């Protein structure tokens, strides 16, 4: 079991068969608790996946059991210890297989009534084998790097921001739907106005006439009204013999003097955009403030500039 990229633990069981004067087939068994330290990751750091070649140190302690022996008279138990290396070759792109070469010394560490590492009671072993790595919960066969855990306060703050954006998105959609409905109503009202005022639009191109809506007390063209101005400008650019009449209006709030000035500013704002942003010649544009408007049935809709494209 790997606890992390450096430390691991495991159980190892070995047995010897007919190698001593034991009267049984089994001469001894050795069950050990093994500790592994990945020296490469310990000193050079983990790179996110196992290296092609890695070295591990191995230390173990266990229970060594000897079976019935004619010279000793019966079974007996000793303490065992182990020290060695694992030379690991990690194979394949997924590192699913490890070819391991494991040289080690194993001691019968209990003799003369005390624990000792005596060379006369030691054995050298070398084992070679293949190890298969099953996939972990991360979908890989080895440790992978993950982002550091987030601060709960930071998560709460992010959730609040997300909820705020969702609300704003919902509000914006509701506002956009309302604007779309108002635009359709304004267009119908404008069509009715043109029908009842033939003297104003006698020479106009009905398909190109447009209405630019303003906020209360404002003569600034909002971003959602810019496409309307752009549509008029595009037509004027493509039809050099046409002119445009800009009629500015205001809603009834405020004094007559204020509303007359505001209606002129709205007409001038559209004219300035056509001249400065789209290069339309000033002599092709007539801008006139009409004061408080009665073009539309709703007073707030009269915060507008009507663009009449004259052929």
Short mmCIF file of C-alpha atoms in Angstrom, two decimals:
data_model
loop_
_atom_site.label_atom_id
_atom_site.label_comp_id
_atom_site.label_asym_id
_atom_site.label_seq_id
_atom_site.Cartn_x
_atom_site.Cartn_y
_atom_site.Cartn_z
CA UNK A 1 0.00 0.00 0.00
CA UNK A 2 1.46 3.34 -1.12
CA UNK A 3 0.68 6.06 1.44
CA UNK A 4 2.12 8.77 -0.78
CA UNK A 5 4.74 9.14 -3.53
CA UNK A 6 7.57 8.29 -1.09
CA UNK A 7 6.35 5.94 1.67
CA UNK A 8 4.73 2.54 1.24
CA UNK A 9 4.02 -0.54 3.36
CA UNK A 10 3.40 -4.16 2.50
CA UNK A 11 3.32 -7.74 3.73
CA UNK A 12 5.75 -10.33 2.39
CA UNK A 13 5.56 -14.07 2.91
CA UNK A 14 8.36 -16.49 1.94
CA UNK A 15 9.03 -20.15 2.62
CA UNK A 16 11.91 -22.57 2.18
CA UNK A 17 11.46 -26.15 0.97
CA UNK A 18 13.88 -29.00 1.72
CA UNK A 19 16.95 -26.85 2.16
CA UNK A 20 17.91 -27.97 5.70
CA UNK A 21 17.73 -31.07 7.86
CA UNK A 22 14.07 -30.35 8.71
CA UNK A 23 11.98 -33.48 8.85
CA UNK A 24 9.12 -31.76 6.98
CA UNK A 25 8.81 -30.43 3.43
CA UNK A 26 8.64 -26.92 4.85
CA UNK A 27 11.87 -25.89 6.45
CA UNK A 28 10.69 -22.42 7.50
CA UNK A 29 8.27 -19.62 6.77
CA UNK A 30 8.90 -15.91 7.13
CA UNK A 31 6.09 -13.32 7.36
CA UNK A 32 7.36 -9.74 7.30
CA UNK A 33 6.03 -6.20 7.46
CA UNK A 34 7.93 -4.27 4.77
CA UNK A 35 8.54 -0.54 4.58
CA UNK A 36 9.47 1.01 1.20
CA UNK A 37 10.98 4.45 0.66
CA UNK A 38 11.12 5.76 -2.90
CA UNK A 39 14.54 7.40 -2.87
CA UNK A 40 14.09 9.08 -6.25
CA UNK A 41 10.93 10.90 -5.18
CA UNK A 42 12.36 11.59 -1.71
CA UNK A 43 15.44 13.44 -2.98
CA UNK A 44 14.47 14.58 -6.49
CA UNK A 45 10.74 15.19 -6.09
CA UNK A 46 7.73 13.63 -7.78
CA UNK A 47 7.14 14.77 -11.39
CA UNK A 48 3.48 13.82 -11.66
CA UNK A 49 4.03 10.26 -12.91
CA UNK A 50 6.52 7.48 -12.11
CA UNK A 51 9.98 7.69 -13.67
CA UNK A 52 11.14 5.03 -16.09
CA UNK A 53 13.65 3.83 -13.46
CA UNK A 54 13.27 4.20 -9.68
CA UNK A 55 15.15 2.97 -6.63
CA UNK A 56 13.43 2.08 -3.36
CA UNK A 57 14.99 1.21 -0.04
CA UNK A 58 13.46 -1.76 1.78
CA UNK A 59 13.39 -2.42 5.54
CA UNK A 60 11.43 -5.25 7.11
CA UNK A 61 10.70 -6.97 10.40
CA UNK A 62 8.88 -10.26 10.79
CA UNK A 63 8.12 -13.62 12.26
CA UNK A 64 10.46 -16.44 11.24
CA UNK A 65 9.07 -19.91 12.02
CA UNK A 66 11.19 -23.09 11.83
CA UNK A 67 9.42 -26.42 11.47
CA UNK A 68 10.22 -29.67 13.32
CA UNK A 69 13.93 -30.34 13.24
CA UNK A 70 15.55 -33.49 14.53
CA UNK A 71 18.52 -31.62 15.97
CA UNK A 72 16.46 -28.88 17.69
CA UNK A 73 13.69 -31.25 18.68
CA UNK A 74 10.58 -29.16 17.84
CA UNK A 75 9.26 -26.09 16.01
CA UNK A 76 10.51 -22.70 17.16
CA UNK A 77 10.14 -18.98 16.29
CA UNK A 78 12.71 -16.22 15.78
CA UNK A 79 12.66 -12.54 14.94
CA UNK A 80 13.59 -11.79 11.32
CA UNK A 81 14.86 -8.57 9.73
CA UNK A 82 15.45 -7.49 6.19
CA UNK A 83 17.32 -4.69 4.38
CA UNK A 84 17.61 -4.25 0.64
CA UNK A 85 16.69 -2.33 -2.49
CA UNK A 86 13.97 -2.44 -5.12
CA UNK A 87 15.22 -1.58 -8.61
CA UNK A 88 12.01 -0.72 -10.47
CA UNK A 89 11.58 -0.33 -14.23
CA UNK A 90 8.13 1.22 -14.90
CA UNK A 91 6.95 0.13 -18.33
CA UNK A 92 4.49 1.57 -20.84
CA UNK A 93 2.81 4.92 -21.28
CA UNK A 94 0.27 4.18 -18.54
CA UNK A 95 2.96 2.71 -16.23
CA UNK A 96 0.70 -0.32 -15.75
CA UNK A 97 3.62 -2.75 -15.28
CA UNK A 98 6.76 -2.63 -13.16
CA UNK A 99 9.71 -4.97 -13.69
CA UNK A 100 11.33 -5.22 -10.26
CA UNK A 101 14.77 -6.56 -9.32
CA UNK A 102 15.07 -6.89 -5.51
CA UNK A 103 18.42 -7.71 -3.89
CA UNK A 104 18.31 -7.93 -0.07
CA UNK A 105 19.84 -9.40 3.10
CA UNK A 106 17.59 -11.33 5.51
CA UNK A 107 18.64 -12.08 9.09
CA UNK A 108 17.53 -14.51 11.70
CA UNK A 109 17.95 -11.72 14.23
CA UNK A 110 17.35 -13.70 17.42
CA UNK A 111 20.30 -15.67 18.74
CA UNK A 112 22.14 -16.22 22.00
CA UNK A 113 19.14 -14.82 23.85
CA UNK A 114 19.32 -11.36 22.28
CA UNK A 115 18.46 -9.48 19.08
CA UNK A 116 21.46 -9.13 16.80
CA UNK A 117 22.37 -8.89 13.11
CA UNK A 118 24.91 -11.67 12.79
CA UNK A 119 26.43 -12.35 9.38
CA UNK A 120 26.49 -16.06 10.22
CA UNK A 121 22.69 -15.97 10.53
CA UNK A 122 22.11 -13.95 7.34
CA UNK A 123 21.07 -14.90 3.84
CA UNK A 124 21.38 -12.93 0.61
CA UNK A 125 18.37 -13.11 -1.68
CA UNK A 126 17.54 -11.63 -5.05
CA UNK A 127 14.10 -11.81 -6.58
CA UNK A 128 12.85 -10.69 -9.98
CA UNK A 129 9.21 -10.24 -10.96
CA UNK A 130 6.49 -8.26 -12.69
CA UNK A 131 4.05 -6.12 -10.75
CA UNK A 132 0.69 -4.97 -12.20
CA UNK A 133 -0.88 -1.69 -11.05
CA UNK A 134 -4.68 -1.47 -10.97
CA UNK A 135 -6.36 1.87 -11.65
CA UNK A 136 -7.02 4.16 -8.71
CA UNK A 137 -10.02 6.39 -8.01
CA UNK A 138 -8.29 9.13 -10.03
CA UNK A 139 -8.51 7.01 -13.18
CA UNK A 140 -4.72 6.53 -13.30
CA UNK A 141 -2.41 3.79 -12.08
CA UNK A 142 -0.30 6.15 -9.98
CA UNK A 143 -0.50 9.31 -7.92
CA UNK A 144 -1.54 12.44 -9.82
CA UNK A 145 -1.26 16.08 -8.88
CA UNK A 146 -4.44 17.88 -7.85
CA UNK A 147 -5.18 21.53 -7.25
CA UNK A 148 -4.72 22.66 -3.65
CA UNK A 149 -7.93 22.65 -1.59
CA UNK A 150 -9.89 25.88 -1.74
CA UNK A 151 -10.64 28.10 1.21
CA UNK A 152 -14.33 27.62 2.23
CA UNK A 153 -14.71 31.40 2.41
CA UNK A 154 -13.35 31.68 -1.13
CA UNK A 155 -15.79 29.02 -2.35
CA UNK A 156 -18.68 30.84 -0.67
CA UNK A 157 -17.57 34.10 -2.27
CA UNK A 158 -17.38 32.48 -5.71
CA UNK A 159 -20.84 30.94 -5.28
CA UNK A 160 -22.23 34.36 -4.31
CA UNK A 161 -20.66 35.88 -7.42
CA UNK A 162 -22.08 33.10 -9.63
CA UNK A 163 -25.55 33.59 -8.14
CA UNK A 164 -25.23 37.35 -8.68
CA UNK A 165 -24.32 36.80 -12.35
CA UNK A 166 -27.24 34.40 -12.77
CA UNK A 167 -29.62 36.98 -11.36
CA UNK A 168 -28.15 39.69 -13.59
CA UNK A 169 -28.46 37.38 -16.60
CA UNK A 170 -32.11 36.74 -15.73
CA UNK A 171 -32.75 40.46 -15.22
CA UNK A 172 -31.00 41.27 -18.50
CA UNK A 173 -33.08 38.69 -20.36
CA UNK A 174 -36.27 40.10 -18.88
CA UNK A 175 -35.15 43.60 -19.85
CA UNK A 176 -34.22 42.44 -23.35
CA UNK A 177 -37.63 40.80 -23.77
CA UNK A 178 -39.33 44.00 -22.61
CA UNK A 179 -37.21 46.10 -24.98
CA UNK A 180 -38.10 43.79 -27.85
CA UNK A 181 -41.81 44.13 -27.09
CA UNK A 182 -41.47 47.92 -26.79
CA UNK A 183 -39.55 48.09 -30.07
CA UNK A 184 -42.32 46.20 -31.84
CA UNK A 185 -44.98 48.48 -30.32
CA UNK A 186 -42.96 51.58 -31.22
CA UNK A 187 -42.58 50.39 -34.82
CA UNK A 188 -46.34 49.83 -35.10
CA UNK A 189 -47.00 53.26 -33.62
CA UNK A 190 -44.47 54.85 -35.97
CA UNK A 191 -46.07 53.17 -38.97
CA UNK A 192 -49.41 54.60 -37.85
CA UNK A 193 -47.82 58.05 -37.41
CA UNK A 194 -46.49 57.98 -40.97
CA UNK A 195 -49.86 56.90 -42.27
CA UNK A 196 -51.57 59.86 -40.58
CA UNK A 197 -48.84 62.42 -41.44
CA UNK A 198 -48.21 62.02 -45.16
CA UNK A 199 -46.78 65.53 -45.38
CA UNK A 200 -43.86 64.58 -43.12
CA UNK A 201 -42.87 61.36 -44.86
CA UNK A 202 -44.06 62.00 -48.39
CA UNK A 203 -40.60 61.42 -49.86
CA UNK A 204 -39.33 58.85 -47.39
CA UNK A 205 -38.28 55.27 -47.86
CA UNK A 206 -40.63 53.49 -45.42
CA UNK A 207 -38.40 50.42 -45.17
CA UNK A 208 -35.46 52.50 -43.98
CA UNK A 209 -37.15 54.90 -41.56
CA UNK A 210 -36.09 54.20 -37.99
CA UNK A 211 -36.55 55.30 -34.38
CA UNK A 212 -33.70 55.76 -31.88
CA UNK A 213 -34.93 55.60 -28.25
CA UNK A 214 -33.22 57.51 -25.40
CA UNK A 215 -33.29 57.22 -21.64
CA UNK A 216 -35.04 59.89 -19.60
CA UNK A 217 -33.21 63.24 -19.60
CA UNK A 218 -30.46 61.72 -21.77
CA UNK A 219 -29.18 62.54 -25.24
CA UNK A 220 -26.63 59.69 -25.26
CA UNK A 221 -27.17 56.85 -27.74
CA UNK A 222 -27.19 53.61 -25.75
CA UNK A 223 -25.43 50.49 -27.02
CA UNK A 224 -28.71 48.71 -27.75
CA UNK A 225 -29.74 51.60 -30.05
CA UNK A 226 -26.46 51.76 -31.99
CA UNK A 227 -27.51 49.07 -34.54
CA UNK A 228 -30.45 51.29 -35.56
CA UNK A 229 -28.13 54.20 -36.34
CA UNK A 230 -25.74 51.82 -38.14
CA UNK A 231 -28.58 50.55 -40.35
CA UNK A 232 -29.46 54.12 -41.41
CA UNK A 233 -25.78 54.93 -42.00
CA UNK A 234 -25.28 51.84 -44.16
CA UNK A 235 -28.20 52.82 -46.36
CA UNK A 236 -26.89 56.37 -46.76
CA UNK A 237 -23.43 55.05 -47.67
CA UNK A 238 -24.89 52.78 -50.34
CA UNK A 239 -27.28 55.41 -51.71
CA UNK A 240 -25.41 58.68 -52.14
CA UNK A 241 -28.42 60.57 -53.52
CA UNK A 242 -30.45 60.15 -50.34
CA UNK A 243 -30.67 62.40 -47.30
CA UNK A 244 -31.93 61.86 -43.77
CA UNK A 245 -34.25 64.00 -41.67
CA UNK A 246 -33.68 63.64 -37.90
CA UNK A 247 -36.61 64.72 -35.73
CA UNK A 248 -35.80 64.84 -32.04
CA UNK A 249 -38.54 64.53 -29.39
CA UNK A 250 -38.87 64.61 -25.60
CA UNK A 251 -41.39 63.29 -23.09
CA UNK A 252 -43.48 65.84 -21.18
CA UNK A 253 -41.48 65.83 -17.91
CA UNK A 254 -39.75 69.16 -17.24
CA UNK A 255 -40.20 72.64 -18.63
CA UNK A 256 -40.96 73.43 -22.25
CA UNK A 257 -37.61 75.18 -22.66
CA UNK A 258 -35.74 72.17 -21.27
CA UNK A 259 -37.58 69.69 -23.48
CA UNK A 260 -37.03 71.76 -26.63
CA UNK A 261 -33.29 71.84 -25.92
CA UNK A 262 -33.23 68.11 -25.07
CA UNK A 263 -35.07 67.17 -28.27
CA UNK A 264 -32.52 69.14 -30.31
CA UNK A 265 -29.64 67.44 -28.48
CA UNK A 266 -31.07 64.03 -29.34
CA UNK A 267 -31.30 64.88 -33.02
CA UNK A 268 -27.78 66.34 -32.92
CA UNK A 269 -26.45 63.19 -31.18
CA UNK A 270 -27.64 61.00 -34.03
CA UNK A 271 -26.30 63.47 -36.58
CA UNK A 272 -22.89 63.56 -34.85
CA UNK A 273 -22.69 59.75 -34.91
CA UNK A 274 -23.54 59.60 -38.62
CA UNK A 275 -20.94 62.26 -39.45
CA UNK A 276 -18.08 61.28 -37.12
CA UNK A 277 -18.45 57.48 -37.02
CA UNK A 278 -19.74 56.73 -40.51
CA UNK A 279 -18.46 59.65 -42.62
CA UNK A 280 -21.87 60.90 -43.84
CA UNK A 281 -21.67 64.45 -45.20
CA UNK A 282 -23.36 67.05 -43.01
CA UNK A 283 -25.27 68.55 -45.94
CA UNK A 284 -27.11 65.23 -46.30
CA UNK A 285 -28.47 65.46 -42.74
CA UNK A 286 -31.20 67.71 -41.38
CA UNK A 287 -31.50 67.64 -37.57
CA UNK A 288 -34.41 69.39 -35.86
CA UNK A 289 -35.65 69.35 -32.27
CA UNK A 290 -39.45 69.20 -32.08
CA UNK A 291 -39.85 69.57 -28.30
CA UNK A 292 -42.41 67.40 -26.50
CA UNK A 293 -43.56 64.68 -28.84
CA UNK A 294 -46.98 63.23 -29.46
CA UNK A 295 -45.86 60.71 -32.06
CA UNK A 296 -46.46 57.73 -29.80
CA UNK A 297 -49.31 56.92 -27.45
CA UNK A 298 -46.99 56.30 -24.51
CA UNK A 299 -45.26 59.46 -23.36
CA UNK A 300 -42.03 57.61 -22.52
CA UNK A 301 -41.73 56.37 -26.11
CA UNK A 302 -41.43 59.98 -27.26
CA UNK A 303 -37.91 60.17 -25.81
CA UNK A 304 -36.73 59.52 -29.32
CA UNK A 305 -35.21 60.66 -32.55
CA UNK A 306 -37.11 59.67 -35.68
CA UNK A 307 -34.86 59.08 -38.70
CA UNK A 308 -36.65 59.65 -42.02
CA UNK A 309 -34.58 58.67 -45.04
CA UNK A 310 -35.60 61.04 -47.88
CA UNK A 311 -35.20 59.87 -51.46
#
